[in-house]
Amino acid sequence: MVTERNERLQETFGEDVFNDAVMRERLPGKVYEALRKNIEDGTELTPETADMVAHEMKEWAIEKGATHYTHWFQPLTGVTAEKHDSFITAPLPSGKVLMKLSGRELIKGEPDASSFPSGGLRATFEARGYTIWDSASPAFVRHDEGGATLCIPTAFCSYMGEALDQKTPLLRSMEAVNREAVRLIRLFGNRTSSKVTPYVGPEQEYFIIDREKYLKRMDLVFTGRTLFGARAPKGQELDDHYFGTLRPRIASYMRDVNQELWRLGVPAKTQHNEAAPAQHELAPIYEKVNVAVDHNQIIMQTLKRVATRHGLRCLLHEKPFDGVNGSGKHNNWSLMTDDGINLLEPGTTPHENIQFLLILTCILKAVDEHADLLRESASDVGNDLRLGGNEAPPAIISVFLGEQLEDVINQLATTGYAAAAVEEGVLETGVSYLNNISKDATDRNRTSPFAFTGNKFEFRMVGSRDSVAAPNVVLNTIVAEAFRDACEILEKAGEGGFDAAVHDLIKRYAAEHRKIVFNGNGYSESWVTEARRRGLPNIGSFVDAIPALTTEKAVRMFDSFGVFSEKELLSRTEVKYDTYSKDINIEARTMLEMAGKQLIPAMITCVGRIASSANEVKALGADAGVQVRRLGKLTELLLEAESAFEALKTATSDAERMPSGRAQAVAYRDSVIPAMNGLRKPVDLAEMLVDKDLWPIPTYADLMFEI
Ligand code: ADP
Ligand code: MG
């Protein structure tokens, strides 16, 4: 029985993907070869070849039931966008139509792009933006309520070739790190690998709640998180949800999610309950980063779509509920050659280990020098509520290496060891340490934002809603830069001086950058003090992280690799301030709506009910002391809520009137958010006093425990 089921999964996996097997089977040999060359080395397709690929892709999609195709792209809104065209041509004289997809239509699209955020890169009057086929990420047919659609993954650029999306810089950064990594391994004598690619496995956390209840809460509908809500009597303190048995409704949901993902070729692998009640996680098997980014988008969309079908709602927000853990996305990252060597794998020979140690210290240098950029790449409005809150890594970037590797780095950095490091044999001490490392991967530190986990780095700061594109653009580029710096020094040393130069460099990088290494408890107060002493940046909010994008060192680095021009960086900065302001504005407006029309009125009704009860009781000559006390408390909260309501209204209108940009975002953070907190406090306290039947929205307990 079990084998039968497994066989079926093997058959259905990737069924709706125009993958290599399908291409090999359906395309004429020459066309297939040309397409492979295009995918592997970017050799351009001739128009004839493109036409043949497009034709076959369309035929295949139609067999799967597709009527439409779409260029699927990832603008700076954080979600994917698509515009659908059907395959039909103009009706023939007979009144019939043909079904067509030309090479040109496959390769290039021109959506009316004027309404996507571009941060001034493209004024509305010159709306041109192009979507360009990313042949390295396979097309797929998506089946949903709207029928079947051929989705063609694309990059999105302006008329002038400026990136308007997440994908373009990612592809550029992959080229940068490939170039520099190949250059580096050549110096170590590798002649066999021809390409180095970043691989990523993003673990996705999410919450599942009941859809009916979800629809009763404006805050969830408009902002994806609760803006009011007293804590439930029970939270996550018993840890009884973590890795617990799945509830039947959730198990059936996950089964459907997996089935859909597998058909789309997404290697969904692991699922379990997470720490908070109603929180879960899904992890796919790692893939090339551009595919992993696309697949993560598909995962997020599938989680949401399937939930609706099950009468559920998936919340991807970083902090849907106060007082329990929020959701993140662990970005597991490694560098792999095309012949299967993981460059982050500690080696088995001294020689390999020297290469590993250089790569490791280069990464320490990259993270130390660009901690601000990494922090920025993981920033979004929701993550501000999570980072540093004793549930996610602090806002301080540091690297966890584990005891053994940290020891190696310290020994390398201290004079005695490093001075002798040139001599043969000494690093072998390091080698024996390193050999243990892969066996000892249980050594985990969940409080570290950037942890070495045996043969990969795990960047744990990313928010659950965010695309993983941005963090990987940063990772790829900063590591490319560190490799380039190292290569420049090592190439100068020449073959004769290579060994000595490598050892010097490892020692220097270890000494200069070990301050970024921290194995202790990242949640502790003492780490904040210690990090300050070490001079590590502690960037408390998204708004304060944004300037990292346009520092002189960032502009110089991104520009030198062609990942971002200064203009593109400035535009992204603008988009981010604007997104921040708009998001907080929606939250504030939603609070005003809920407090004004639902929650304050409920408090008033309750005051009325208590007052009449008090009168009735008094009329009977009995003691109305409790009623009077409750009336007093609730009236006090009502007064506080009403003035907080007015204060929030004023703060919001003031911020709204400001021109968009940094100052406006700062106003939202420094005056609107405190005003929001000011309103939430009395309302949440009132929730605990008002009769359950009068409280107009589902409570935390209703949402998290009744699924
Ligand atoms: P956890 O962090 O929860 O213990 P695992 O270590 O099993 O989980 O893996 C987490 C994620 O890391 C998975 O998506 C997995 O595919 C991915 N992963 C494993 N090895 C690598 C690698 N070499 N490069 C990138 N990602 C990897
Ligand atoms: Mg993890």
mmCIF file of N, CA and C and ligand atoms in Angstrom, residues 199-203 281 283-286 330 332-334 336 342 444 446 455-456 458, ligand 1:
data_model
loop_
_atom_site.group_PDB
_atom_site.id
_atom_site.type_symbol
_atom_site.label_atom_id
_atom_site.label_comp_id
_atom_site.label_asym_id
_atom_site.label_seq_id
_atom_site.Cartn_x
_atom_site.Cartn_y
_atom_site.Cartn_z
ATOM 1 N N TYR A 199 22.475 27.914 -3.459
ATOM 2 C CA TYR A 199 21.297 27.069 -3.240
ATOM 3 C C TYR A 199 20.601 27.531 -1.974
ATOM 4 N N VAL A 200 19.273 27.512 -2.004
ATOM 5 C CA VAL A 200 18.536 28.019 -0.855
ATOM 6 C C VAL A 200 17.359 27.112 -0.516
ATOM 7 N N GLY A 201 17.185 26.893 0.765
ATOM 8 C CA GLY A 201 15.997 26.189 1.273
ATOM 9 C C GLY A 201 15.311 27.101 2.269
ATOM 10 N N PRO A 202 14.199 27.759 1.871
ATOM 11 C CA PRO A 202 13.527 28.662 2.815
ATOM 12 C C PRO A 202 12.435 27.939 3.598
ATOM 13 N N GLU A 203 12.564 27.919 4.917
ATOM 14 C CA GLU A 203 11.524 27.316 5.766
ATOM 15 C C GLU A 203 10.450 28.367 6.011
ATOM 16 N N GLU A 281 4.706 25.083 10.077
ATOM 17 C CA GLU A 281 5.847 25.355 9.209
ATOM 18 C C GLU A 281 5.878 24.373 8.049
ATOM 19 N N ALA A 283 8.731 23.231 5.016
ATOM 20 C CA ALA A 283 10.075 23.422 4.448
ATOM 21 C C ALA A 283 10.230 22.584 3.185
ATOM 22 N N PRO A 284 10.678 23.226 2.114
ATOM 23 C CA PRO A 284 10.962 22.474 0.889
ATOM 24 C C PRO A 284 12.414 22.029 0.879
ATOM 25 N N ILE A 285 12.760 21.133 -0.023
ATOM 26 C CA ILE A 285 14.171 20.783 -0.217
ATOM 27 C C ILE A 285 14.848 21.924 -0.977
ATOM 28 N N TYR A 286 16.086 22.197 -0.614
ATOM 29 C CA TYR A 286 16.776 23.360 -1.200
ATOM 30 C C TYR A 286 16.989 23.216 -2.701
ATOM 31 N N HIS A 330 13.301 30.964 7.573
ATOM 32 C CA HIS A 330 14.740 30.702 7.698
ATOM 33 C C HIS A 330 15.319 30.479 6.309
ATOM 34 N N ASN A 332 18.117 29.133 4.362
ATOM 35 C CA ASN A 332 19.318 28.278 4.387
ATOM 36 C C ASN A 332 20.049 28.451 3.072
ATOM 37 N N TRP A 333 21.327 28.801 3.160
ATOM 38 C CA TRP A 333 22.059 29.228 1.957
ATOM 39 C C TRP A 333 23.396 28.504 1.873
ATOM 40 N N SER A 334 23.710 28.001 0.695
ATOM 41 C CA SER A 334 25.047 27.430 0.496
ATOM 42 C C SER A 334 25.494 27.692 -0.938
ATOM 43 N N MET A 336 27.168 25.913 -4.288
ATOM 44 C CA MET A 336 27.427 24.580 -4.824
ATOM 45 C C MET A 336 27.985 24.686 -6.238
ATOM 46 N N ASN A 342 29.867 21.192 -2.424
ATOM 47 C CA ASN A 342 29.348 22.266 -1.576
ATOM 48 C C ASN A 342 30.544 23.005 -0.975
ATOM 49 N N ARG A 444 23.051 23.523 18.074
ATOM 50 C CA ARG A 444 22.188 24.531 17.467
ATOM 51 C C ARG A 444 22.017 25.717 18.386
ATOM 52 N N ARG A 446 19.275 28.680 18.443
ATOM 53 C CA ARG A 446 18.108 29.262 17.781
ATOM 54 C C ARG A 446 18.044 30.775 17.937
ATOM 55 N N ASN A 455 26.981 22.671 6.915
ATOM 56 C CA ASN A 455 27.436 22.852 5.530
ATOM 57 C C ASN A 455 26.654 23.943 4.818
ATOM 58 N N LYS A 456 26.017 24.788 5.608
ATOM 59 C CA LYS A 456 25.222 25.893 5.061
ATOM 60 C C LYS A 456 25.078 26.965 6.133
ATOM 61 N N GLU A 458 22.376 29.593 7.890
ATOM 62 C CA GLU A 458 20.945 29.786 8.042
ATOM 63 C C GLU A 458 20.702 31.221 8.500
HETATM 64 P P1 ADP B 1 16.065 22.825 10.586
HETATM 65 O O1 ADP B 1 16.762 24.119 10.388
HETATM 66 O O2 ADP B 1 14.596 23.046 10.902
HETATM 67 O O3 ADP B 1 16.728 21.917 11.538
HETATM 68 P P2 ADP B 1 17.076 21.312 8.251
HETATM 69 O O4 ADP B 1 18.443 21.456 8.710
HETATM 70 O O5 ADP B 1 16.556 19.928 7.992
HETATM 71 O O6 ADP B 1 15.993 22.043 9.184
HETATM 72 O O7 ADP B 1 16.922 22.066 6.877
HETATM 73 C C1 ADP B 1 16.271 23.257 6.731
HETATM 74 C C2 ADP B 1 16.293 23.673 5.277
HETATM 75 O O8 ADP B 1 17.647 23.745 4.829
HETATM 76 C C3 ADP B 1 15.596 22.718 4.302
HETATM 77 O O9 ADP B 1 14.830 23.492 3.409
HETATM 78 C C4 ADP B 1 16.745 22.055 3.603
HETATM 79 O O10 ADP B 1 16.420 21.605 2.309
HETATM 80 C C5 ADP B 1 17.747 23.182 3.557
HETATM 81 N N1 ADP B 1 19.129 22.753 3.279
HETATM 82 C C6 ADP B 1 19.733 21.604 3.636
HETATM 83 N N2 ADP B 1 20.986 21.548 3.139
HETATM 84 C C7 ADP B 1 21.183 22.699 2.444
HETATM 85 C C8 ADP B 1 22.248 23.244 1.685
HETATM 86 N N3 ADP B 1 23.390 22.614 1.532
HETATM 87 N N4 ADP B 1 22.076 24.457 1.131
HETATM 88 C C9 ADP B 1 20.928 25.133 1.277
HETATM 89 N N5 ADP B 1 19.901 24.670 1.967
HETATM 90 C C10 ADP B 1 19.999 23.474 2.539
#
